[in-house]
Amino acid sequence: MDDLYILILAGGSGTRLWPWPREELPKQFLPLAGEESLFQQTVRRMAKIAQPSHLYIAASDQCSALLRHQMKTVLKFDHDPIIAEPMAKNTCPAIALGLAYLLKSGAGPEDLIFVSPSDHIVKDDEAFKEAINIGRQAASEGHIVVFGVKPTRPDTGFGYIEIDEERSKGLPYKIVSRFVEKPDEEKAKTYLERGNYLWNGGFFLFQSKKMLEALRNDIPQIGIPAAEGYDSLISSFEDLPSISVDYAVMEKEKNVAVVPLECGWSDIGSWDALYETMEKDEGGNVKKGDVHTIGGKNNLIYANGRLVVGLDVNDLVIADTPDALLVAKRGSSQDVRDVVNYLKDQGRCEATEAPINARPWGTYQILHQGDRFKIKHIVINPGAKLSLQYHHHRTEHWIVVRGTALAVVGGKEIYVHEGESTFIPKSTPHRLINPGIIPLEIIEVQNGEYVGEDDIIRIEDDYKRAE
């Protein structure tokens, strides 16, 4: 009897959904389709399919603090589920690293591994689970299995899977004829009319030994160190090619099965895709946050922290954040990536830096920033502490608004309660500790000739960032 392991891929950025996602805060960590983030929804869904001890998450090391921050509100793990990639390298190296880690951690060559993105919507968990059960049969029979969604429109943003109808007769799953990368609109229309093409949903299911063999044969630069084991792969990770598993393996393999998915799936790769999958009001509007519409139709309006009113506007995407606002015609959101690239070329921090940042100890949000000053709202988890650090170019003033802080300033310890404050001069070692059982919230006012995040000299750190 095979055993099922889950590998969640938590990489990716979702630039076509800017300004909500940023490089520092990818879309999977945002509550785009509900109260929880897409990542948290994925963890809950996967916990219904396999036991939590068999659930793992592959992500770049820079996302580990964010992962841990969001995981703890969803599921209690009895193991460390994070498989840290030294750097982002696309899906093929990520899957290879996860596979090697699972084999090192006790998975056997006959065991099945289900690979799931962390940034997709699935509305019908039971239908999704049933599709995986069909996939388990195909994988146990030696197929590498993908999952496809019946197209509802000639979308040029998806890869397509062609079904071999003759070889699929009498089977509970389908046999793949070929994979097609994102087509132009004319080809997408043809695929929709033919009826034997599916959108590639980005899920994979396979026996450990089958994927290891495919990696070794199809892309030996990754497959050979993966076959040698986790330690070999991690030591050579920097030199691995950055390539998707579709290009590296799936398009080359001949023994691939596909299971059709009918579970309310969307990869929400753009604002338009999100609009299609979300519930709408009587005017066809999708609204999230403090949003009101008067006389407008067919808009998607997302507010984040302030009131947004749409007055007699139609067919717009309006996405608001504390530091950036996007207004676009619906149908043009595939071009948002070009906007992000433009902002990067202009050196704009709004393209990369998130308004709310997660850290191992909690979160911080920049409330206001100007020449020579910055104001932050900082939340520190119970029992957590910031690193012992100092700054060359700025002073800091801490004001406690909730909880009790233990401030260490220049070697002296002082308790700071609600409504109280303390001051940290330049070049003075200091740290913040939350000794209490509720989150500690402070307002931090920075002042000086430079207030960038790279003016932090760490002396000691519980999270090994001083090394």
GROMACS .gro file of C-alpha atoms in nm:
model
  467
    1MET     CA    1   0.000   0.000   0.000
    2ASP     CA    2   0.149   0.335  -0.102
    3ASP     CA    3   0.177   0.624   0.141
    4LEU     CA    4   0.097   0.980   0.037
    5TYR     CA    5   0.319   1.279   0.107
    6ILE     CA    6   0.232   1.641   0.033
    7LEU     CA    7   0.483   1.893  -0.098
    8ILE     CA    8   0.351   2.251  -0.111
    9LEU     CA    9   0.547   2.490  -0.332
   10ALA     CA   10   0.545   2.832  -0.166
   11GLY     CA   11   0.760   3.021  -0.417
   12GLY     CA   12   0.640   3.264  -0.684
   13SER     CA   13   0.550   3.630  -0.669
   14GLY     CA   14   0.225   3.701  -0.856
   15THR     CA   15   0.340   4.029  -1.013
   16ARG     CA   16   0.025   4.056  -1.227
   17LEU     CA   17  -0.167   4.118  -0.902
   18TRP     CA   18   0.039   4.422  -0.806
   19PRO     CA   19   0.010   4.636  -0.595
   20TRP     CA   20  -0.111   4.378  -0.343
   21PRO     CA   21   0.175   4.127  -0.380
   22ARG     CA   22   0.537   4.242  -0.367
   23GLU     CA   23   0.869   4.059  -0.383
   24GLU     CA   24   0.873   4.076  -0.002
   25LEU     CA   25   0.509   3.963   0.023
   26PRO     CA   26   0.414   3.718  -0.258
   27LYS     CA   27   0.048   3.661  -0.344
   28GLN     CA   28   0.024   3.325  -0.164
   29PHE     CA   29   0.058   3.508   0.169
   30LEU     CA   30  -0.229   3.748   0.101
   31PRO     CA   31  -0.602   3.708   0.181
   32LEU     CA   32  -0.709   3.763  -0.180
   33ALA     CA   33  -1.002   3.519  -0.170
   34GLY     CA   34  -1.124   3.502   0.188
   35GLU     CA   35  -1.014   3.592   0.538
   36GLU     CA   36  -0.712   3.361   0.530
   37SER     CA   37  -0.422   3.380   0.288
   38LEU     CA   38  -0.406   3.149  -0.013
   39PHE     CA   39  -0.118   2.965   0.158
   40GLN     CA   40  -0.321   2.910   0.475
   41GLN     CA   41  -0.615   2.782   0.270
   42THR     CA   42  -0.380   2.542   0.089
   43VAL     CA   43  -0.242   2.402   0.415
   44ARG     CA   44  -0.594   2.340   0.547
   45ARG     CA   45  -0.692   2.168   0.220
   46MET     CA   46  -0.384   1.946   0.214
   47ALA     CA   47  -0.433   1.846   0.579
   48LYS     CA   48  -0.761   1.681   0.470
   49ILE     CA   49  -0.576   1.468   0.215
   50ALA     CA   50  -0.271   1.345   0.406
   51GLN     CA   51  -0.171   1.330   0.770
   52PRO     CA   52   0.009   1.645   0.894
   53SER     CA   53   0.328   1.447   0.961
   54HIS     CA   54   0.352   1.390   0.583
   55LEU     CA   55   0.301   1.755   0.489
   56TYR     CA   56   0.603   1.962   0.381
   57ILE     CA   57   0.656   2.308   0.232
   58ALA     CA   58   0.933   2.408  -0.009
   59ALA     CA   59   1.014   2.778  -0.018
   60SER     CA   60   1.310   3.011  -0.048
   61ASP     CA   61   1.485   3.080   0.278
   62GLN     CA   62   1.380   3.447   0.274
   63CYS     CA   63   1.013   3.341   0.306
   64SER     CA   64   1.064   3.115   0.608
   65ALA     CA   65   0.968   3.380   0.865
   66LEU     CA   66   0.647   3.457   0.678
   67LEU     CA   67   0.567   3.086   0.646
   68ARG     CA   68   0.610   3.021   1.017
   69HIS     CA   69   0.407   3.330   1.104
   70GLN     CA   70   0.109   3.211   0.898
   71MET     CA   71   0.137   2.837   0.967
   72LYS     CA   72   0.094   2.859   1.340
   73THR     CA   73  -0.265   2.985   1.309
   74VAL     CA   74  -0.363   2.697   1.079
   75LEU     CA   75  -0.207   2.367   1.183
   76LYS     CA   76   0.008   2.232   1.462
   77PHE     CA   77   0.306   2.041   1.324
   78ASP     CA   78   0.503   1.782   1.520
   79HIS     CA   79   0.796   1.833   1.282
   80ASP     CA   80   0.959   2.124   1.101
   81PRO     CA   81   0.772   2.119   0.766
   82ILE     CA   82   0.982   2.380   0.587
   83ILE     CA   83   1.230   2.269   0.322
   84ALA     CA   84   1.434   2.583   0.267
   85GLU     CA   85   1.569   2.654  -0.080
   86PRO     CA   86   1.893   2.856  -0.060
   87MET     CA   87   1.751   3.071  -0.342
   88ALA     CA   88   1.449   3.075  -0.572
   89LYS     CA   89   1.513   2.844  -0.869
   90ASN     CA   90   1.170   2.772  -1.025
   91THR     CA   91   0.961   2.457  -0.986
   92CYS     CA   92   1.195   2.183  -1.110
   93PRO     CA   93   1.478   2.245  -0.859
   94ALA     CA   94   1.216   2.302  -0.587
   95ILE     CA   95   1.046   1.968  -0.655
   96ALA     CA   96   1.380   1.789  -0.679
   97LEU     CA   97   1.489   1.936  -0.345
   98GLY     CA   98   1.160   1.841  -0.183
   99LEU     CA   99   1.181   1.489  -0.323
  100ALA     CA  100   1.538   1.441  -0.200
  101TYR     CA  101   1.445   1.575   0.144
  102LEU     CA  102   1.143   1.344   0.175
  103LEU     CA  103   1.349   1.041   0.076
  104LYS     CA  104   1.606   1.139   0.338
  105SER     CA  105   1.328   1.183   0.595
  106GLY     CA  106   1.168   0.841   0.554
  107ALA     CA  107   0.966   0.833   0.232
  108GLY     CA  108   1.014   0.518   0.026
  109PRO     CA  109   1.061   0.476  -0.351
  110GLU     CA  110   0.704   0.341  -0.389
  111ASP     CA  111   0.544   0.621  -0.187
  112LEU     CA  112   0.340   0.886  -0.365
  113ILE     CA  113   0.414   1.258  -0.353
  114PHE     CA  114   0.148   1.514  -0.438
  115VAL     CA  115   0.288   1.855  -0.535
  116SER     CA  116   0.059   2.154  -0.489
  117PRO     CA  117   0.107   2.526  -0.554
  118SER     CA  118   0.028   2.746  -0.256
  119ASP     CA  119  -0.140   3.029  -0.446
  120HIS     CA  120  -0.442   2.868  -0.616
  121ILE     CA  121  -0.811   2.871  -0.531
  122VAL     CA  122  -1.006   2.545  -0.491
  123LYS     CA  123  -1.371   2.592  -0.399
  124ASP     CA  124  -1.481   2.227  -0.377
  125ASP     CA  125  -1.243   2.036  -0.148
  126GLU     CA  126  -1.433   1.708  -0.182
  127ALA     CA  127  -1.417   1.712  -0.563
  128PHE     CA  128  -1.049   1.799  -0.537
  129LYS     CA  129  -0.988   1.505  -0.302
  130GLU     CA  130  -1.175   1.270  -0.537
  131ALA     CA  131  -0.956   1.381  -0.828
  132ILE     CA  132  -0.646   1.303  -0.622
  133ASN     CA  133  -0.782   0.955  -0.546
  134ILE     CA  134  -0.817   0.890  -0.921
  135GLY     CA  135  -0.465   1.025  -0.964
  136ARG     CA  136  -0.334   0.787  -0.699
  137GLN     CA  137  -0.447   0.495  -0.911
  138ALA     CA  138  -0.268   0.633  -1.217
  139ALA     CA  139   0.049   0.709  -1.020
  140SER     CA  140   0.051   0.362  -0.860
  141GLU     CA  141   0.038   0.219  -1.213
  142GLY     CA  142   0.357   0.405  -1.302
  143HIS     CA  143   0.231   0.729  -1.453
  144ILE     CA  144   0.347   1.075  -1.361
  145VAL     CA  145   0.013   1.249  -1.310
  146VAL     CA  146  -0.094   1.606  -1.380
  147PHE     CA  147  -0.431   1.767  -1.318
  148GLY     CA  148  -0.612   1.969  -1.584
  149VAL     CA  149  -0.905   2.209  -1.587
  150LYS     CA  150  -1.162   2.227  -1.868
  151PRO     CA  151  -1.120   2.564  -2.043
  152THR     CA  152  -1.410   2.807  -2.021
  153ARG     CA  153  -1.254   3.072  -2.248
  154PRO     CA  154  -0.963   3.103  -2.495
  155ASP     CA  155  -0.716   3.213  -2.227
  156THR     CA  156  -0.359   3.287  -2.339
  157GLY     CA  157  -0.226   3.293  -1.982
  158PHE     CA  158  -0.232   2.914  -1.928
  159GLY     CA  159  -0.034   2.620  -2.056
  160TYR     CA  160  -0.254   2.353  -2.218
  161ILE     CA  161  -0.262   1.972  -2.206
  162GLU     CA  162  -0.377   1.774  -2.508
  163ILE     CA  163  -0.558   1.447  -2.428
  164ASP     CA  164  -0.489   1.133  -2.634
  165GLU     CA  165  -0.851   1.025  -2.668
  166GLU     CA  166  -0.774   0.687  -2.827
  167ARG     CA  167  -0.534   0.575  -2.551
  168SER     CA  168  -0.768   0.712  -2.283
  169LYS     CA  169  -1.066   0.492  -2.367
  170GLY     CA  170  -1.195   0.289  -2.073
  171LEU     CA  171  -0.965   0.454  -1.817
  172PRO     CA  172  -1.078   0.657  -1.512
  173TYR     CA  173  -0.804   0.907  -1.602
  174LYS     CA  174  -0.675   1.038  -1.937
  175ILE     CA  175  -0.346   0.987  -2.119
  176VAL     CA  176  -0.152   1.297  -2.219
  177SER     CA  177  -0.064   1.342  -2.584
  178ARG     CA  178   0.144   1.658  -2.540
  179PHE     CA  179   0.190   1.979  -2.343
  180VAL     CA  180   0.147   2.316  -2.512
  181GLU     CA  181   0.293   2.635  -2.368
  182LYS     CA  182   0.086   2.952  -2.344
  183PRO     CA  183  -0.064   2.992  -2.694
  184ASP     CA  184  -0.169   3.298  -2.890
  185GLU     CA  185  -0.540   3.384  -2.896
  186GLU     CA  186  -0.609   3.207  -3.226
  187LYS     CA  187  -0.463   2.877  -3.105
  188ALA     CA  188  -0.640   2.913  -2.769
  189LYS     CA  189  -0.972   2.945  -2.956
  190THR     CA  190  -0.890   2.629  -3.156
  191TYR     CA  191  -0.809   2.433  -2.840
  192LEU     CA  192  -1.138   2.543  -2.683
  193GLU     CA  193  -1.336   2.431  -2.990
  194ARG     CA  194  -1.165   2.090  -3.015
  195GLY     CA  195  -1.263   1.994  -2.662
  196ASN     CA  196  -0.971   1.761  -2.588
  197TYR     CA  197  -0.749   2.026  -2.431
  198LEU     CA  198  -0.726   2.116  -2.062
  199TRP     CA  199  -0.560   2.402  -1.880
  200ASN     CA  200  -0.253   2.286  -1.689
  201GLY     CA  201  -0.349   2.323  -1.323
  202GLY     CA  202   0.007   2.303  -1.186
  203PHE     CA  203  -0.051   1.998  -0.961
  204PHE     CA  204   0.160   1.680  -0.986
  205LEU     CA  205   0.140   1.330  -0.838
  206PHE     CA  206   0.404   1.060  -0.875
  207GLN     CA  207   0.589   0.774  -0.716
  208SER     CA  208   0.919   0.892  -0.571
  209LYS     CA  209   1.121   0.656  -0.787
  210LYS     CA  210   0.941   0.759  -1.107
  211MET     CA  211   1.013   1.130  -1.067
  212LEU     CA  212   1.371   1.060  -0.960
  213GLU     CA  213   1.419   0.852  -1.274
  214ALA     CA  214   1.260   1.121  -1.493
  215LEU     CA  215   1.482   1.392  -1.344
  216ARG     CA  216   1.792   1.182  -1.398
  217ASN     CA  217   1.702   1.109  -1.761
  218ASP     CA  218   1.550   1.441  -1.867
  219ILE     CA  219   1.761   1.697  -1.685
  220PRO     CA  220   2.073   1.530  -1.540
  221GLN     CA  221   2.212   1.864  -1.409
  222ILE     CA  222   1.938   1.839  -1.146
  223GLY     CA  223   1.857   1.466  -1.151
  224ILE     CA  224   2.206   1.331  -1.081
  225PRO     CA  225   2.269   1.531  -0.760
  226ALA     CA  226   1.907   1.463  -0.657
  227ALA     CA  227   1.968   1.087  -0.696
  228GLU     CA  228   2.283   1.121  -0.487
  229GLY     CA  229   2.073   1.260  -0.202
  230TYR     CA  230   1.961   1.577  -0.032
  231ASP     CA  231   2.306   1.682   0.089
  232SER     CA  232   2.450   1.654  -0.261
  233LEU     CA  233   2.164   1.852  -0.411
  234ILE     CA  234   2.170   2.129  -0.154
  235SER     CA  235   2.546   2.175  -0.194
  236SER     CA  236   2.509   2.220  -0.571
  237PHE     CA  237   2.181   2.417  -0.557
  238GLU     CA  238   2.335   2.750  -0.657
  239ASP     CA  239   2.460   2.601  -0.985
  240LEU     CA  240   2.130   2.434  -1.082
  241PRO     CA  241   1.941   2.575  -1.381
  242SER     CA  242   1.631   2.781  -1.300
  243ILE     CA  243   1.367   2.594  -1.498
  244SER     CA  244   1.006   2.483  -1.458
  245VAL     CA  245   0.926   2.116  -1.416
  246ASP     CA  246   0.700   2.143  -1.722
  247TYR     CA  247   0.991   2.238  -1.948
  248ALA     CA  248   1.247   2.018  -1.776
  249VAL     CA  249   1.047   1.696  -1.736
  250MET     CA  250   0.680   1.687  -1.829
  251GLU     CA  251   0.716   1.787  -2.194
  252LYS     CA  252   0.974   1.510  -2.241
  253GLU     CA  253   0.800   1.225  -2.061
  254LYS     CA  254   0.586   0.977  -2.257
  255ASN     CA  255   0.404   0.807  -1.970
  256VAL     CA  256   0.199   1.097  -1.832
  257ALA     CA  257  -0.164   1.082  -1.720
  258VAL     CA  258  -0.400   1.371  -1.657
  259VAL     CA  259  -0.698   1.383  -1.422
  260PRO     CA  260  -0.965   1.642  -1.509
  261LEU     CA  261  -1.037   1.881  -1.222
  262GLU     CA  262  -1.389   2.011  -1.161
  263CYS     CA  263  -1.348   2.178  -0.825
  264GLY     CA  264  -1.386   2.552  -0.877
  265TRP     CA  265  -1.016   2.594  -0.951
  266SER     CA  266  -0.835   2.915  -1.039
  267ASP     CA  267  -0.468   3.005  -1.031
  268ILE     CA  268  -0.572   3.372  -0.993
  269GLY     CA  269  -0.273   3.473  -1.200
  270SER     CA  270  -0.419   3.818  -1.266
  271TRP     CA  271  -0.686   4.059  -1.143
  272ASP     CA  272  -0.910   3.948  -1.431
  273ALA     CA  273  -0.875   3.582  -1.327
  274LEU     CA  274  -0.960   3.677  -0.969
  275TYR     CA  275  -1.269   3.867  -1.089
  276GLU     CA  276  -1.391   3.558  -1.276
  277THR     CA  277  -1.376   3.334  -0.971
  278MET     CA  278  -1.513   3.566  -0.700
  279GLU     CA  279  -1.876   3.620  -0.596
  280LYS     CA  280  -2.032   3.936  -0.736
  281ASP     CA  281  -2.307   4.171  -0.621
  282GLU     CA  282  -2.620   4.251  -0.822
  283GLY     CA  283  -2.419   4.496  -1.034
  284GLY     CA  284  -2.150   4.243  -1.118
  285ASN     CA  285  -1.900   4.406  -0.882
  286VAL     CA  286  -1.638   4.218  -0.678
  287LYS     CA  287  -1.558   4.409  -0.359
  288LYS     CA  288  -1.317   4.344  -0.073
  289GLY     CA  289  -1.253   4.569   0.223
  290ASP     CA  290  -1.427   4.897   0.295
  291VAL     CA  291  -1.567   4.940  -0.057
  292HIS     CA  292  -1.889   5.107  -0.172
  293THR     CA  293  -2.015   5.140  -0.529
  294ILE     CA  294  -2.281   5.382  -0.651
  295GLY     CA  295  -2.414   5.330  -1.001
  296GLY     CA  296  -2.121   5.125  -1.132
  297LYS     CA  297  -2.109   4.777  -1.282
  298ASN     CA  298  -1.866   4.491  -1.340
  299ASN     CA  299  -1.579   4.631  -1.135
  300LEU     CA  300  -1.324   4.462  -0.913
  301ILE     CA  301  -1.239   4.690  -0.622
  302TYR     CA  302  -1.000   4.585  -0.345
  303ALA     CA  303  -0.942   4.821  -0.053
  304ASN     CA  304  -0.674   4.777   0.210
  305GLY     CA  305  -0.704   4.997   0.516
  306ARG     CA  306  -0.916   5.287   0.392
  307LEU     CA  307  -1.250   5.368   0.233
  308VAL     CA  308  -1.275   5.331  -0.146
  309VAL     CA  309  -1.587   5.452  -0.331
  310GLY     CA  310  -1.663   5.381  -0.697
  311LEU     CA  311  -1.904   5.634  -0.847
  312ASP     CA  312  -2.057   5.551  -1.187
  313VAL     CA  313  -1.748   5.356  -1.298
  314ASN     CA  314  -1.770   5.040  -1.508
  315ASP     CA  315  -1.537   4.753  -1.600
  316LEU     CA  316  -1.247   4.872  -1.386
  317VAL     CA  317  -0.988   4.706  -1.164
  318ILE     CA  318  -0.915   4.926  -0.862
  319ALA     CA  319  -0.660   4.781  -0.619
  320ASP     CA  320  -0.561   5.001  -0.325
  321THR     CA  321  -0.279   4.954  -0.073
  322PRO     CA  322  -0.129   5.188   0.187
  323ASP     CA  323   0.144   5.300  -0.054
  324ALA     CA  324   0.014   5.240  -0.410
  325LEU     CA  325  -0.308   5.245  -0.611
  326LEU     CA  326  -0.376   5.063  -0.939
  327VAL     CA  327  -0.660   5.171  -1.169
  328ALA     CA  328  -0.695   4.967  -1.489
  329LYS     CA  329  -0.953   4.859  -1.742
  330ARG     CA  330  -1.069   4.504  -1.687
  331GLY     CA  331  -0.910   4.287  -1.953
  332SER     CA  332  -0.572   4.458  -1.933
  333SER     CA  333  -0.442   4.299  -1.612
  334GLN     CA  334  -0.203   4.065  -1.798
  335ASP     CA  335   0.000   4.383  -1.862
  336VAL     CA  336   0.042   4.465  -1.492
  337ARG     CA  337   0.371   4.275  -1.497
  338ASP     CA  338   0.504   4.538  -1.738
  339VAL     CA  339   0.405   4.805  -1.485
  340VAL     CA  340   0.608   4.629  -1.216
  341ASN     CA  341   0.911   4.604  -1.445
  342TYR     CA  342   0.878   4.976  -1.523
  343LEU     CA  343   0.865   5.064  -1.153
  344LYS     CA  344   1.173   4.851  -1.087
  345ASP     CA  345   1.358   5.030  -1.365
  346GLN     CA  346   1.262   5.357  -1.197
  347GLY     CA  347   1.400   5.232  -0.867
  348ARG     CA  348   1.061   5.254  -0.697
  349CYS     CA  349   1.041   5.065  -0.368
  350GLU     CA  350   0.665   5.010  -0.423
  351ALA     CA  351   0.754   4.738  -0.676
  352THR     CA  352   0.938   4.523  -0.423
  353GLU     CA  353   0.882   4.632  -0.062
  354ALA     CA  354   0.564   4.529   0.117
  355PRO     CA  355   0.363   4.772   0.333
  356ILE     CA  356   0.339   4.498   0.598
  357ASN     CA  357   0.650   4.286   0.652
  358ALA     CA  358   0.674   3.957   0.842
  359ARG     CA  359   0.972   3.879   1.057
  360PRO     CA  360   1.051   3.573   1.275
  361TRP     CA  361   0.938   3.769   1.580
  362GLY     CA  362   0.620   3.926   1.434
  363THR     CA  363   0.536   4.199   1.182
  364TYR     CA  364   0.595   4.565   1.109
  365GLN     CA  365   0.416   4.819   0.891
  366ILE     CA  366   0.553   5.150   0.768
  367LEU     CA  367   0.289   5.410   0.855
  368HIS     CA  368   0.464   5.714   0.715
  369GLN     CA  369   0.803   5.805   0.575
  370GLY     CA  370   0.972   6.127   0.472
  371ASP     CA  371   1.316   6.282   0.438
  372ARG     CA  372   1.509   6.189   0.755
  373PHE     CA  373   1.224   6.007   0.935
  374LYS     CA  374   1.016   5.689   0.929
  375ILE     CA  375   0.722   5.579   1.148
  376LYS     CA  376   0.646   5.208   1.200
  377HIS     CA  377   0.378   5.001   1.371
  378ILE     CA  378   0.557   4.697   1.518
  379VAL     CA  379   0.387   4.384   1.656
  380ILE     CA  380   0.601   4.138   1.855
  381ASN     CA  381   0.467   3.790   1.933
  382PRO     CA  382   0.444   3.674   2.298
  383GLY     CA  383   0.784   3.557   2.420
  384ALA     CA  384   0.964   3.680   2.107
  385LYS     CA  385   1.252   3.924   2.088
  386LEU     CA  386   1.422   4.135   1.825
  387SER     CA  387   1.794   4.102   1.765
  388LEU     CA  388   2.044   4.292   1.977
  389GLN     CA  389   2.145   4.562   1.729
  390TYR     CA  390   2.253   4.921   1.673
  391HIS     CA  391   2.233   5.183   1.396
  392HIS     CA  392   2.492   5.425   1.269
  393HIS     CA  393   2.259   5.682   1.114
  394ARG     CA  394   1.936   5.701   1.313
  395THR     CA  395   1.785   5.736   1.658
  396GLU     CA  396   1.468   5.550   1.758
  397HIS     CA  397   1.181   5.638   1.989
  398TRP     CA  398   0.958   5.352   2.105
  399ILE     CA  399   0.601   5.415   2.227
  400VAL     CA  400   0.407   5.118   2.366
  401VAL     CA  401   0.041   5.115   2.260
  402ARG     CA  402  -0.050   4.761   2.374
  403GLY     CA  403   0.115   4.514   2.610
  404THR     CA  404   0.439   4.544   2.803
  405ALA     CA  405   0.786   4.577   2.651
  406LEU     CA  406   1.117   4.480   2.804
  407ALA     CA  407   1.359   4.724   2.641
  408VAL     CA  408   1.733   4.663   2.655
  409VAL     CA  409   1.918   4.989   2.583
  410GLY     CA  410   2.293   5.024   2.630
  411GLY     CA  411   2.304   4.717   2.853
  412LYS     CA  412   2.024   4.838   3.084
  413GLU     CA  413   1.683   4.669   3.106
  414ILE     CA  414   1.364   4.869   3.151
  415TYR     CA  415   0.997   4.771   3.141
  416VAL     CA  416   0.786   5.000   2.925
  417HIS     CA  417   0.407   4.983   2.967
  418GLU     CA  418   0.113   5.111   2.762
  419GLY     CA  419   0.138   5.486   2.708
  420GLU     CA  420   0.506   5.495   2.809
  421SER     CA  421   0.808   5.537   2.585
  422THR     CA  422   1.187   5.511   2.569
  423PHE     CA  423   1.460   5.660   2.349
  424ILE     CA  424   1.752   5.489   2.173
  425PRO     CA  425   2.048   5.708   2.069
  426LYS     CA  426   2.259   5.637   1.760
  427SER     CA  427   2.520   5.360   1.785
  428THR     CA  428   2.365   5.227   2.109
  429PRO     CA  429   2.308   4.849   2.132
  430HIS     CA  430   1.941   4.776   2.196
  431ARG     CA  431   1.669   4.514   2.161
  432LEU     CA  432   1.296   4.473   2.223
  433ILE     CA  433   1.148   4.175   2.409
  434ASN     CA  434   0.786   4.080   2.463
  435PRO     CA  435   0.779   3.915   2.808
  436GLY     CA  436   0.399   3.893   2.813
  437ILE     CA  437   0.131   3.657   2.686
  438ILE     CA  438  -0.039   3.898   2.445
  439PRO     CA  439   0.109   4.061   2.132
  440LEU     CA  440   0.320   4.368   2.205
  441GLU     CA  441   0.243   4.667   1.983
  442ILE     CA  442   0.465   4.970   1.961
  443ILE     CA  443   0.500   5.278   1.745
  444GLU     CA  444   0.862   5.333   1.643
  445VAL     CA  445   0.976   5.677   1.524
  446GLN     CA  446   1.309   5.675   1.343
  447ASN     CA  447   1.501   5.996   1.282
  448GLY     CA  448   1.834   6.057   1.113
  449GLU     CA  449   2.025   6.116   0.792
  450TYR     CA  450   1.945   5.759   0.671
  451VAL     CA  451   1.652   5.536   0.777
  452GLY     CA  452   1.695   5.237   0.541
  453GLU     CA  453   1.651   4.879   0.663
  454ASP     CA  454   2.015   4.799   0.580
  455ASP     CA  455   2.138   5.025   0.863
  456ILE     CA  456   2.104   4.739   1.111
  457ILE     CA  457   2.418   4.597   1.274
  458ARG     CA  458   2.318   4.277   1.455
  459ILE     CA  459   2.521   4.166   1.756
  460GLU     CA  460   2.305   3.874   1.877
  461ASP     CA  461   2.001   3.713   1.716
  462ASP     CA  462   1.780   3.418   1.808
  463TYR     CA  463   1.715   3.358   1.439
  464LYS     CA  464   2.081   3.335   1.331
  465ARG     CA  465   2.072   3.654   1.123
  466ALA     CA  466   2.385   3.789   1.296
  467GLU     CA  467   2.605   3.514   1.149
   0.00000   0.00000   0.00000
